[in-house]
Tab-separated table of C-alpha atoms and ligand atoms in Angstrom:
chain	number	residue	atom	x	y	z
A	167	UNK	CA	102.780	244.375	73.223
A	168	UNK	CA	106.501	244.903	73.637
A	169	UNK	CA	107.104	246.315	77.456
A	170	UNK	CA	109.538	249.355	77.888
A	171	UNK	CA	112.859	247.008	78.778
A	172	UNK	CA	112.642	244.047	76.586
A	173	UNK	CA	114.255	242.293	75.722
A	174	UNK	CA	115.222	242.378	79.040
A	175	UNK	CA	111.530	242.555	80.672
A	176	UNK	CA	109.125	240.163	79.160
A	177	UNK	CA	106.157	238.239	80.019
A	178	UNK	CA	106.443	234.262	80.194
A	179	UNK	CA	103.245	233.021	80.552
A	180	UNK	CA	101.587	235.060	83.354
A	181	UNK	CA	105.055	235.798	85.299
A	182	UNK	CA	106.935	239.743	84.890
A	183	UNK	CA	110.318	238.368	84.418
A	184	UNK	CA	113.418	240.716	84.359
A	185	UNK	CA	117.120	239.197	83.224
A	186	UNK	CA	115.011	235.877	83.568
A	187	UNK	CA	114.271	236.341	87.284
A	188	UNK	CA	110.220	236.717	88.500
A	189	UNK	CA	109.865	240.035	89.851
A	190	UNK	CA	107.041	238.359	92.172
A	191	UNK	CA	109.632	236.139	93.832
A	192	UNK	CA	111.657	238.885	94.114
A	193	UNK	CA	109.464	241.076	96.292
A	194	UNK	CA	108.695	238.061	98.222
A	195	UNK	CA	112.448	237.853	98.993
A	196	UNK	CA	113.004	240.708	99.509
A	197	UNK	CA	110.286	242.689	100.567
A	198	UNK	CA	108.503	246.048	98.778
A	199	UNK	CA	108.905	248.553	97.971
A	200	UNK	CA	111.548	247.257	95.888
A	201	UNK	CA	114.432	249.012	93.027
A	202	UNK	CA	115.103	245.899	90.508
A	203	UNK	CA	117.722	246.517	88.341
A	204	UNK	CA	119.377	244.577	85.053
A	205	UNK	CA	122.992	244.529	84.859
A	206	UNK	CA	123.779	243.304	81.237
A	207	UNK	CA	120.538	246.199	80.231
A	208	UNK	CA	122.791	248.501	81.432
A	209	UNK	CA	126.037	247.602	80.040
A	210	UNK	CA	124.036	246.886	76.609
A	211	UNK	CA	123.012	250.770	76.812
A	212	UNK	CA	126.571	251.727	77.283
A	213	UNK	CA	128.279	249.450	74.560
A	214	UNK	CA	125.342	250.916	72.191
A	215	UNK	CA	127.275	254.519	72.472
A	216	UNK	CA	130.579	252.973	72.511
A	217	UNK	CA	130.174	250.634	69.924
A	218	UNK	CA	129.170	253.407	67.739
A	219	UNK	CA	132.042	255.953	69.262
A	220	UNK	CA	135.010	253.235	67.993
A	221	UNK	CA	137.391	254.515	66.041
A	222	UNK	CA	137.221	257.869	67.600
A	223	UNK	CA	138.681	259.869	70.399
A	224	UNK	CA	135.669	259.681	72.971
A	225	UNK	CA	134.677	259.632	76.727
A	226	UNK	CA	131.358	258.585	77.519
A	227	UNK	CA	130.467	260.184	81.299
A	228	UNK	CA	127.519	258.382	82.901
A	229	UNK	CA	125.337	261.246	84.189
A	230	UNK	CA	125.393	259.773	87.409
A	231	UNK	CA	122.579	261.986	88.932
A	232	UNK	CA	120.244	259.888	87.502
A	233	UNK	CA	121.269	256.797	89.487
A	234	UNK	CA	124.098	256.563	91.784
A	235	UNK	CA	123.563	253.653	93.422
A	236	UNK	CA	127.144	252.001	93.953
A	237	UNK	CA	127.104	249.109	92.059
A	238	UNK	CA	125.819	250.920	89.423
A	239	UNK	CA	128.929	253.055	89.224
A	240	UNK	CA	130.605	250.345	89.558
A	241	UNK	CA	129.309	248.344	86.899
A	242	UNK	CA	129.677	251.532	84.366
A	243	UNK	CA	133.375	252.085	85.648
A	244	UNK	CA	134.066	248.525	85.104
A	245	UNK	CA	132.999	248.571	82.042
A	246	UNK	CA	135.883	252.099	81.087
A	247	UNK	CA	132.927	254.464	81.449
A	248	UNK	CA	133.550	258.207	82.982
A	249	UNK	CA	131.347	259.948	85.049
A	250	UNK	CA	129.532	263.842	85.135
A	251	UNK	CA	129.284	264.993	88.234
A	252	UNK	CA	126.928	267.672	89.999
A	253	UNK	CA	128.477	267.681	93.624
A	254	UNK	CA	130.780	266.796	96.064
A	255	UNK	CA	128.641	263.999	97.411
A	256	UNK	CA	128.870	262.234	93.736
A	257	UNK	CA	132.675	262.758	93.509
A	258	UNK	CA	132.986	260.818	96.941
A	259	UNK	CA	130.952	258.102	95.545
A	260	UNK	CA	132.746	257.315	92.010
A	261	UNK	CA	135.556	256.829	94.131
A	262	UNK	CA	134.029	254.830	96.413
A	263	UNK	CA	132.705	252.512	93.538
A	264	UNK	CA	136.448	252.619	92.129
A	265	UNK	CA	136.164	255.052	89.371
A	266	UNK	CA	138.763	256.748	87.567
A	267	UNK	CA	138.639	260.491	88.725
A	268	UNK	CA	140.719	261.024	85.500
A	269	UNK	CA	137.222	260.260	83.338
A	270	UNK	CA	135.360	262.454	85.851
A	271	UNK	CA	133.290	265.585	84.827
A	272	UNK	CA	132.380	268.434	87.139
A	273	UNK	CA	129.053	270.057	86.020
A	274	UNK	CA	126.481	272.059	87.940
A	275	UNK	CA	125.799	275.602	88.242
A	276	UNK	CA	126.624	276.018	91.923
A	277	UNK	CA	129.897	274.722	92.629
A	278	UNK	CA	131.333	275.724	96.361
A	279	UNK	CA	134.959	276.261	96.971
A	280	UNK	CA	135.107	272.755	99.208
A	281	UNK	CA	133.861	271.032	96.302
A	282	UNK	CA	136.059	272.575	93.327
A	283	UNK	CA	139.353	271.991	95.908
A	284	UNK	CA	138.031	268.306	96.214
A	285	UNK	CA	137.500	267.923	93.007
A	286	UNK	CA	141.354	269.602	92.003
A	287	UNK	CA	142.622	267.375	94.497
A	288	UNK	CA	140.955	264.116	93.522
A	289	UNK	CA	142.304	264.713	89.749
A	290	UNK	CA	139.025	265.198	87.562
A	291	UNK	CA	139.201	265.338	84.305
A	292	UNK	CA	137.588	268.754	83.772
A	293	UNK	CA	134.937	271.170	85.003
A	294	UNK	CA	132.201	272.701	83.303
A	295	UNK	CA	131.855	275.878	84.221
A	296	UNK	CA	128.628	278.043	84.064
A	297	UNK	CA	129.808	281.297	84.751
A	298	UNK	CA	132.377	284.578	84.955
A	299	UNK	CA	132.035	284.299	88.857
A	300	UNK	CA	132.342	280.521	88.768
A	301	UNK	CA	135.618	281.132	86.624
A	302	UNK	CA	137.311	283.784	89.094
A	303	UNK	CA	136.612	281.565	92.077
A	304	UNK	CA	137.743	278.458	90.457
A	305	UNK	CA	141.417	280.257	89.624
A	306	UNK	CA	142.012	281.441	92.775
A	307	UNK	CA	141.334	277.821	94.150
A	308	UNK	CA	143.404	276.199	91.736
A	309	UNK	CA	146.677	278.534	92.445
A	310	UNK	CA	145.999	278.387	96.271
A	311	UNK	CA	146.529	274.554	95.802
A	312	UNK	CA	149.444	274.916	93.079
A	313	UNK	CA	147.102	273.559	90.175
A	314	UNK	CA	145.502	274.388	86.639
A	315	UNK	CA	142.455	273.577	86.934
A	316	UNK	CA	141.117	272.158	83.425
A	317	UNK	CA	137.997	273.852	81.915
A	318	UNK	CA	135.378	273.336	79.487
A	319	UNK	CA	132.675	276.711	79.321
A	320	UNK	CA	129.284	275.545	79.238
A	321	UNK	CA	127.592	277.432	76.936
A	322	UNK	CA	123.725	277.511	76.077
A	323	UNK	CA	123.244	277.421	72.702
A	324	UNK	CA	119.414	278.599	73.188
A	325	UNK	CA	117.864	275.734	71.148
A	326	UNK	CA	114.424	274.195	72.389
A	327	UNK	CA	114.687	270.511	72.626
A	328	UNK	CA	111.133	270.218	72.740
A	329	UNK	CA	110.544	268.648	76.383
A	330	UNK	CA	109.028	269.092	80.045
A	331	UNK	CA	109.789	273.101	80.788
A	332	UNK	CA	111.295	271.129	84.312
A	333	UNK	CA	113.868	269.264	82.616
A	334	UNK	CA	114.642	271.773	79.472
A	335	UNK	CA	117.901	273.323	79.872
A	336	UNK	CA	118.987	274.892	76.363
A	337	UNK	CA	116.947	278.053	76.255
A	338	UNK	CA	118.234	281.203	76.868
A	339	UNK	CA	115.432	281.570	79.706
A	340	UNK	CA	117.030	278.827	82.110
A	341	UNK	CA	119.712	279.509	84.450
A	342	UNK	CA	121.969	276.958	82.853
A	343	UNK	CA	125.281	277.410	81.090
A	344	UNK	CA	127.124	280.838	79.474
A	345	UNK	CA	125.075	282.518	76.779
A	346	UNK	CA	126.233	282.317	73.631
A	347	UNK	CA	126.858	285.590	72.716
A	348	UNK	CA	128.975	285.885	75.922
A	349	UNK	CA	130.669	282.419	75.485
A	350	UNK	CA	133.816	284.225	73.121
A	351	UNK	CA	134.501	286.855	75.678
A	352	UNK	CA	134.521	284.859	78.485
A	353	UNK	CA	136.642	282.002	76.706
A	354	UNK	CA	139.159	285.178	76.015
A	355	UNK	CA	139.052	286.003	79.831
A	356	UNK	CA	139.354	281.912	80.961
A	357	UNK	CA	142.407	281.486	78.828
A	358	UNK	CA	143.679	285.197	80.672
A	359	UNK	CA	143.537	283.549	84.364
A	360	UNK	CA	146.900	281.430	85.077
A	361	UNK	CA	144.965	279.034	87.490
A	362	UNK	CA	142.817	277.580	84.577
A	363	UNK	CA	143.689	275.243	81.366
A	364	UNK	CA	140.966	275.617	78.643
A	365	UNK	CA	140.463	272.033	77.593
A	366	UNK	CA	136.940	271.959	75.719
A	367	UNK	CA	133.468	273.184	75.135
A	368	UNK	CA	130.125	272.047	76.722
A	369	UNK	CA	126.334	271.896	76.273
A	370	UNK	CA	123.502	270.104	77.342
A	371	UNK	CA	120.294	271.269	76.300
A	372	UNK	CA	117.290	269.136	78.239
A	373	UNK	CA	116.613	265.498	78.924
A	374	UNK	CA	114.444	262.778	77.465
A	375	UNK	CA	114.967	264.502	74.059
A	376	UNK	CA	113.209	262.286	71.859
A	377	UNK	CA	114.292	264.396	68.192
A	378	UNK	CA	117.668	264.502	66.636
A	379	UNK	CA	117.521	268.095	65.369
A	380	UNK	CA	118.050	269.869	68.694
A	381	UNK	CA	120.955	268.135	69.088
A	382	UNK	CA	122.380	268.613	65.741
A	383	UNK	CA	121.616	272.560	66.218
A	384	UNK	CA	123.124	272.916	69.930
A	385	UNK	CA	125.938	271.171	67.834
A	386	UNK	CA	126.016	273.678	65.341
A	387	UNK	CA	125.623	276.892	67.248
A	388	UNK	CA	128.780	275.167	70.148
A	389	UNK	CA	131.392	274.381	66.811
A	390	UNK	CA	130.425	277.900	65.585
A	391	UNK	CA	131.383	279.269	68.548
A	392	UNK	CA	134.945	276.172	68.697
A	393	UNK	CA	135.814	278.417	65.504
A	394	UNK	CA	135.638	281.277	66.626
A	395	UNK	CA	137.528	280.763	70.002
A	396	UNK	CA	140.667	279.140	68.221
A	397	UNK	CA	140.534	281.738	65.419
A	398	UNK	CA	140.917	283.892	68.875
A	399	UNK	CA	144.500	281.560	69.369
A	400	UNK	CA	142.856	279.770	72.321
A	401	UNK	CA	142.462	275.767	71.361
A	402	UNK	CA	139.652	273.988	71.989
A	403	UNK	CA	140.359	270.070	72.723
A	404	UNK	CA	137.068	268.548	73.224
A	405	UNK	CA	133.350	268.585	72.646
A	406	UNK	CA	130.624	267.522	75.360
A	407	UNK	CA	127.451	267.939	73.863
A	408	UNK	CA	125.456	266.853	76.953
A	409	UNK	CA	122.918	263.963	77.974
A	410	UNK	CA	119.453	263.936	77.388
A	411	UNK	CA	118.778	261.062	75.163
A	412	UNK	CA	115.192	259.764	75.775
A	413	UNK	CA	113.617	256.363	76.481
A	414	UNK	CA	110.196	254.983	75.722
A	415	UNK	CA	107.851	254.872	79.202
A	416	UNK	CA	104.419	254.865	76.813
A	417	UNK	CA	104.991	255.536	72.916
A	418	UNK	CA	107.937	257.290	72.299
A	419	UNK	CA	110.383	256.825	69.668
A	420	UNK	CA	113.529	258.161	70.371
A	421	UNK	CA	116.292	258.011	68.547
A	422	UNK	CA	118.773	254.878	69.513
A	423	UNK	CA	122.295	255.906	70.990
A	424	UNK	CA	124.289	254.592	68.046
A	425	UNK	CA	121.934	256.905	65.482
A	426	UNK	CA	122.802	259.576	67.631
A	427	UNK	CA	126.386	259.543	67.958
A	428	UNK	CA	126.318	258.583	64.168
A	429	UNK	CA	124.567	261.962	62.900
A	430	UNK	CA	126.600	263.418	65.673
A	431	UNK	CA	129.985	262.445	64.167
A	432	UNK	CA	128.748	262.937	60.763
A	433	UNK	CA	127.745	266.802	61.551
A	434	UNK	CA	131.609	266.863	63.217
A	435	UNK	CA	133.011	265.817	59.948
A	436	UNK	CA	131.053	267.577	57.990
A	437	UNK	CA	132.004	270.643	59.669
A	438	UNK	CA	135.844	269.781	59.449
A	439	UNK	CA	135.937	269.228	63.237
A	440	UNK	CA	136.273	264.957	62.801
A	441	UNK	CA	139.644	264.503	65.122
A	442	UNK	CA	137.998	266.442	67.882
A	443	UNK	CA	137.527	264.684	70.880
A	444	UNK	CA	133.545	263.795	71.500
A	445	UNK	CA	132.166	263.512	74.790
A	446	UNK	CA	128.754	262.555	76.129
A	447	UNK	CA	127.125	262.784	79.274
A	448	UNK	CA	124.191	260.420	78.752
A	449	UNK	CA	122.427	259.528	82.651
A	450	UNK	CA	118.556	258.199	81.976
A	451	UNK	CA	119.123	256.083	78.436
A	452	UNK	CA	122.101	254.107	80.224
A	453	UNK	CA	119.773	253.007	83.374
A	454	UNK	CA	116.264	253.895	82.683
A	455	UNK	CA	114.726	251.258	80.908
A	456	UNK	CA	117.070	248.740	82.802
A	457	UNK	CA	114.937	249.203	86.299
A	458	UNK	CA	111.598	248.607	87.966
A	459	UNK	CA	109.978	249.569	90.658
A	460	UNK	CA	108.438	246.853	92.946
A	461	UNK	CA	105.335	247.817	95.259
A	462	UNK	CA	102.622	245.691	96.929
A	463	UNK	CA	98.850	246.528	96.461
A	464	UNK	CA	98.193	247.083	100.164
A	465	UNK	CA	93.903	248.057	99.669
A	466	UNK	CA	91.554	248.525	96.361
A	467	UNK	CA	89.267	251.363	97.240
A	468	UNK	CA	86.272	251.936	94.269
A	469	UNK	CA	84.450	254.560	93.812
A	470	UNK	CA	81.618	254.067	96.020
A	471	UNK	CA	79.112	255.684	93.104
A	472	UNK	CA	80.473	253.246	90.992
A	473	UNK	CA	80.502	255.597	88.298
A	474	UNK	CA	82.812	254.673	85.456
A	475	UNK	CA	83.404	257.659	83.410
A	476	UNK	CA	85.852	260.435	83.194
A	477	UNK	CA	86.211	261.575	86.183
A	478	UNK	CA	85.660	258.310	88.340
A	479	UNK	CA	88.031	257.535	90.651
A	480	UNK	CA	89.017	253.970	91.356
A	481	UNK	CA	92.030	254.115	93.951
A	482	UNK	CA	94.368	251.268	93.907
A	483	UNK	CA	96.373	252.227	97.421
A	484	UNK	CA	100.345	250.592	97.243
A	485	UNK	CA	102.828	250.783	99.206
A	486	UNK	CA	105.508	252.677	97.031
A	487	UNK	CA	104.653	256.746	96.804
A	488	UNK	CA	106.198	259.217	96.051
A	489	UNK	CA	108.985	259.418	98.675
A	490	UNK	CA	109.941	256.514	96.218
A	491	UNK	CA	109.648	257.569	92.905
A	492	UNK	CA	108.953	261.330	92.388
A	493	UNK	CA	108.549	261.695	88.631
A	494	UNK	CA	105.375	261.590	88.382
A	495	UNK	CA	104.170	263.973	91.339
A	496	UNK	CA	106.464	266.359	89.926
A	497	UNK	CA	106.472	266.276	85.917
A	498	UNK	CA	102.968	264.222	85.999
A	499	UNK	CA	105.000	261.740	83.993
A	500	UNK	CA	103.855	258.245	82.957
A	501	UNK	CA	105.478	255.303	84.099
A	502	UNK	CA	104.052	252.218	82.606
A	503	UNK	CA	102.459	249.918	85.545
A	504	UNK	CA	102.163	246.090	84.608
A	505	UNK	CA	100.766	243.360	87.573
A	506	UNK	CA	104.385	240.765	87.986
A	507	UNK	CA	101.483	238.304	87.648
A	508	UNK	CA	98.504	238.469	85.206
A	509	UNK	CA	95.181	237.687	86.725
A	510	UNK	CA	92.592	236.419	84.451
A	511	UNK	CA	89.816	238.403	85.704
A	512	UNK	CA	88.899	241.726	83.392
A	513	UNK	CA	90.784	244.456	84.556
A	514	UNK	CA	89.372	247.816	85.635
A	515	UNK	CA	90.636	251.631	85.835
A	516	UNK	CA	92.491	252.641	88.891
A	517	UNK	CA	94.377	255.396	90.019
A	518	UNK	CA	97.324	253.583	91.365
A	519	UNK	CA	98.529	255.939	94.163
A	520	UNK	CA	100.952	255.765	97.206
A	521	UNK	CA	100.209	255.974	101.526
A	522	UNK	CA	101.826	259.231	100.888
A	523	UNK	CA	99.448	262.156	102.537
A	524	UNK	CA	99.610	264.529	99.456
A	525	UNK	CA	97.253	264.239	96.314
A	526	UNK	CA	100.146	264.591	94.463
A	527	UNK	CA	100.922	260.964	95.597
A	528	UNK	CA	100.022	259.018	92.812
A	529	UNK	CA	102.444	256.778	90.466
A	530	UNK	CA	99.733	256.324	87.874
A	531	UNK	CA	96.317	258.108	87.009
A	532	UNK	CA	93.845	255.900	85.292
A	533	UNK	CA	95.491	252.793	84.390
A	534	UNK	CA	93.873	249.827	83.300
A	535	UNK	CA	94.431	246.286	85.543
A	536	UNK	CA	92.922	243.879	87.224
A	537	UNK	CA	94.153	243.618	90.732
A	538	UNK	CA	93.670	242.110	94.395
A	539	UNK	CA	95.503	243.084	97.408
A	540	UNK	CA	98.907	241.860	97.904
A	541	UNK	CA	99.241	241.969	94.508
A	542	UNK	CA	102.649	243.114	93.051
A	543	UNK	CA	102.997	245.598	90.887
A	544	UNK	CA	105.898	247.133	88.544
A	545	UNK	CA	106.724	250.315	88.045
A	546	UNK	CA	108.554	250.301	84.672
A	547	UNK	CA	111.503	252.356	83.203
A	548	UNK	CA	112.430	253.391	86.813
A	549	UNK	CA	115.750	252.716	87.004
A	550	UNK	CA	116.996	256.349	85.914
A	551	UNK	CA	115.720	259.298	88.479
A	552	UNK	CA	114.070	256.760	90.586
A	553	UNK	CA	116.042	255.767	93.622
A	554	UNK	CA	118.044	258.859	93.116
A	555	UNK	CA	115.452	260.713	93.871
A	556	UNK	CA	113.983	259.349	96.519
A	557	UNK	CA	113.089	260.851	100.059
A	558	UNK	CA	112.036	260.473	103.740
A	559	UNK	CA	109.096	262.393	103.448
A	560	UNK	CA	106.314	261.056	106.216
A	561	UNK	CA	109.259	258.815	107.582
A	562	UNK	CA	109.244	256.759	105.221
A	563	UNK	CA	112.604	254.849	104.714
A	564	UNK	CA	114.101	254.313	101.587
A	565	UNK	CA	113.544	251.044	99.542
A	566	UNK	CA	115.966	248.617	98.993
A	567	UNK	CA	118.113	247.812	95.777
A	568	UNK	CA	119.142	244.677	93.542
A	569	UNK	CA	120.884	244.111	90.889
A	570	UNK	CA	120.196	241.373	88.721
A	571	UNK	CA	123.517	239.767	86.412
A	572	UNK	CA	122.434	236.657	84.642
A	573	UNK	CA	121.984	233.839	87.250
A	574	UNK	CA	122.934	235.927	90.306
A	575	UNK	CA	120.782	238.477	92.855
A	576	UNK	CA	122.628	240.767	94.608
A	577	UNK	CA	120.812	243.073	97.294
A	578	UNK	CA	122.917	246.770	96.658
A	579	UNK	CA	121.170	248.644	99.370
A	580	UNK	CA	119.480	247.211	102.207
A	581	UNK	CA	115.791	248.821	102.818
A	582	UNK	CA	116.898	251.656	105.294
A	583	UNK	CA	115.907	251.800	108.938
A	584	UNK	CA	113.534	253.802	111.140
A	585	UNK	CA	116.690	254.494	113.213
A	586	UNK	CA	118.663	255.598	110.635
A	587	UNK	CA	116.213	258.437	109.635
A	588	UNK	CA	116.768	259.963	113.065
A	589	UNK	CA	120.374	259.023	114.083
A	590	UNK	CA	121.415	262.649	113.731
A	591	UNK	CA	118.351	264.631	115.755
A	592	UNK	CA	119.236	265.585	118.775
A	593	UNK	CA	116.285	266.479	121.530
A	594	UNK	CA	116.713	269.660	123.000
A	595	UNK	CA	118.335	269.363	126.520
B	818	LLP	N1	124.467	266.414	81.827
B	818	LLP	C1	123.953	267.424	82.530
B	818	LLP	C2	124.737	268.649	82.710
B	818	LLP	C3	122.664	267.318	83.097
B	818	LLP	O1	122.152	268.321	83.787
B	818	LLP	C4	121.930	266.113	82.918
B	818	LLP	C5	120.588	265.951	83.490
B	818	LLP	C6	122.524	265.071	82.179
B	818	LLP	C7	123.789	265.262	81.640
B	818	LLP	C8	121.835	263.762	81.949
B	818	LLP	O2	120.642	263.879	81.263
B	818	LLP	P1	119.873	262.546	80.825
B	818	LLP	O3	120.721	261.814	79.825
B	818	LLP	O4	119.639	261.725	82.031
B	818	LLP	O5	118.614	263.062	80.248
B	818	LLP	N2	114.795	264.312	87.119
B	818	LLP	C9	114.402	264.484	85.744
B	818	LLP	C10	115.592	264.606	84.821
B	818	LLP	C11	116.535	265.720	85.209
B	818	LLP	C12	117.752	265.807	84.332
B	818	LLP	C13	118.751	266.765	84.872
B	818	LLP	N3	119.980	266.852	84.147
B	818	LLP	C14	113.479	263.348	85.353
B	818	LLP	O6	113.194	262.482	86.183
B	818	LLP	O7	112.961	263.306	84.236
């Protein structure tokens, strides 16, 4: 069976090995629950868009919601990469890591005035912006500071890309983006305010799209709309079609990144449109599949009736929940779970679920393994909307990070501290 993450994860002998390294030894050294992350899986990810974006004007932008771990960021922005950004908070941290504000993004719906004046004084590239309101109040920012602020509309071109309802952003239903039978007139009224620059267009219609159509019809319906604007006299310099490339957790197939940006670029010259600049916002297929999440198998608790049908509830109790990772609890996704080292004994089904006091707390319903306590387990294809969602819920600090590069281990975040969590209550005098 090939493991979500070769060939970066793979089995040697009975050892879970990531970049080479056993992911037992590793939460021996450094304690669970545990973020493991490969390096070169990462940059391979990237170079897989780039690679297939030579030749052409292009700016990838690491979605960086989806992990924004520092030396992540740094790693991308070593490596030329730009960065979308949903917040203050995430501006202050591609700086931090040394990126180039210049190959920043500003996305989001909800943009404050602090954050759009940080953002015109740090130099970003562009913002995408998501409404008429959003417009006005980024104008009068812009001139109180002296500055055109450069914009891209995000428009929603209303196409279904065929996903969780939670993570689908394209339909005319979510609150994402300027329709697109408003995006003309309010293009007309952007180019009208003298604080603003139109620089491009932008989509994004869902994540862990695993098809190639909805992306080639958000395409579609956003250069309609590039033709019409400039037939208005307003030019159009780029086009951001968005993230939302899937991975394979279980049995999807997505599309690769280089088929992708290949049909992508075809549909651009097909449609005339071939020196436009291309930009991409990709966050989960740069990181996902490059991460696991380590977690000790603190007590096995069978079903006292033994029974083993549908129904029968095994619970295998670790010590990672959903404070840790939330994808599950929230989208009931499935994260593969493999032991770091195989036991020969026959396996048996087991909710694997967290210390967490919810019900919701599981990480994986009715997964087959054969297990012990203080047995490690991993959590696979965590490394995008793991950590970066994580919480203190119950107290719980959060886990600690490494990054793997060839030979080397380098611990990115210590585990956080009890004191930490508290630092800023105050008891009432
Ligand atoms: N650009 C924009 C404007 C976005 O909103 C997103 C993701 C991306 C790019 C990156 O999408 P990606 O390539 O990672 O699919 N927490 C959810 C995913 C939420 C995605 C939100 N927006 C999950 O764990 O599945």
């Amino acid at each position: 069976m090939t493991l979500p993450g070769a060939p970066f994860l793979a089995r040697d002998g009975a050892d879970l090995r990531l970049e080479g390294h056993a992911l037992a030894d590793l939460a021996r050294r450094f304690g669970t629950p545990l973020y493991v992350y490969a390096r070169r899986a990462m940059l391979a990810a990237l170079q897989a868009y780039q690679h297939a974006l030579r030749g052409r004007p292009h700016l990838v932008c690491y979605a960086m919601k989806a992990n924004s771990s520092l030396a992540v960021l740094q790693t991308f922005a070593q490596a030329g990469c730009g960065f979308d950004i949903v917040s203050g908070g995430e501006l202050a941290r591609v700086l931090a890591a040394g990126g180039d504000p210049a190959r920043v993004v500003f996305s989001g719906v909800g943009k404050t005035r602090a954050e759009m004046r940080q953002a015109l004084l740090a130099g970003v590239r562009g913002f995408n912006v998501e409404s008429l309101g959003e417009l006005d109040r980024l104008d009068e920012e812009a001139r109180a500071l002296g500055r055109r602020a450069p914009v891209s509309l995000r428009v929603n071109p209303d196409v279904d890309a065929g996903t969780h309802p939670y993570i689908s952003t394209g339909l005319k239903d979510n609150k994402f983006g300027i329709a697109h039978g408003q995006a003309l007139a309010a293009y007309c009224h952007a180019a009208s305010l003298p604080g603003l620059q139109v620089v491009g267009i932008d989509c994004h219609i869902g994540s862990q799209i695993t098809q190639l159509e909805p992306y080639l019809d958000a395409l579609d319906r956003v250069l309609d709309l590039v033709e019409a604007v400039e037939a208005a006299g307003i030019p159009i310099h780029h086009v951001d079609v968005g993230g939302g490339l899937g991975i394979t957790y279980t049995d999807e197939q997505p599309p690769a990144a280089g088929e992708l940006v290949a049909r992508l670029l075809q549909r651009l010259d097909a449609r005339g449109h071939g020196r436009r600049e291309l930009l991409l916002e990709p966050g989960r297929s740069l990181v996902g599949n490059a991460g696991v999440l380590l977690t000790e198998v603190l007590y096995l608790k069978p079903d006292p009736e033994e029974y083993v049908g549908e129904g029968g509830r095994n619970f295998c109790i670790v010590d990672a929940a959903m404070n840790d990772l939330l994808r599950p609890a929230m989208y009931e996704a499935w994260m593969a779970i493999e032991p770091c080292v195989q036991r020969a004994t026959p396996p048996r089904r087991w909710d694997v679920v967290g210390p967490v006091c919810e019900s919701g707390d599981w990480l994986g319903r009715n997964r087959l393994l054969a297990v012990a306590s203080g047995d490690i387990l991993a959590v696979l294809s965590a490394g995008a909307y793991g950590m970066a969602m994580a919480s203190n819920y119950n107290t719980r600090p959060r886990a600690a990070e490494v990054m793997l590069d060839g030979e080397q281990v380098h611990l990115i975040r210590e585990r956080e501290t009890v004191q930490a969590l508290f630092a800023q209550e105050r008891l009432i005098p």
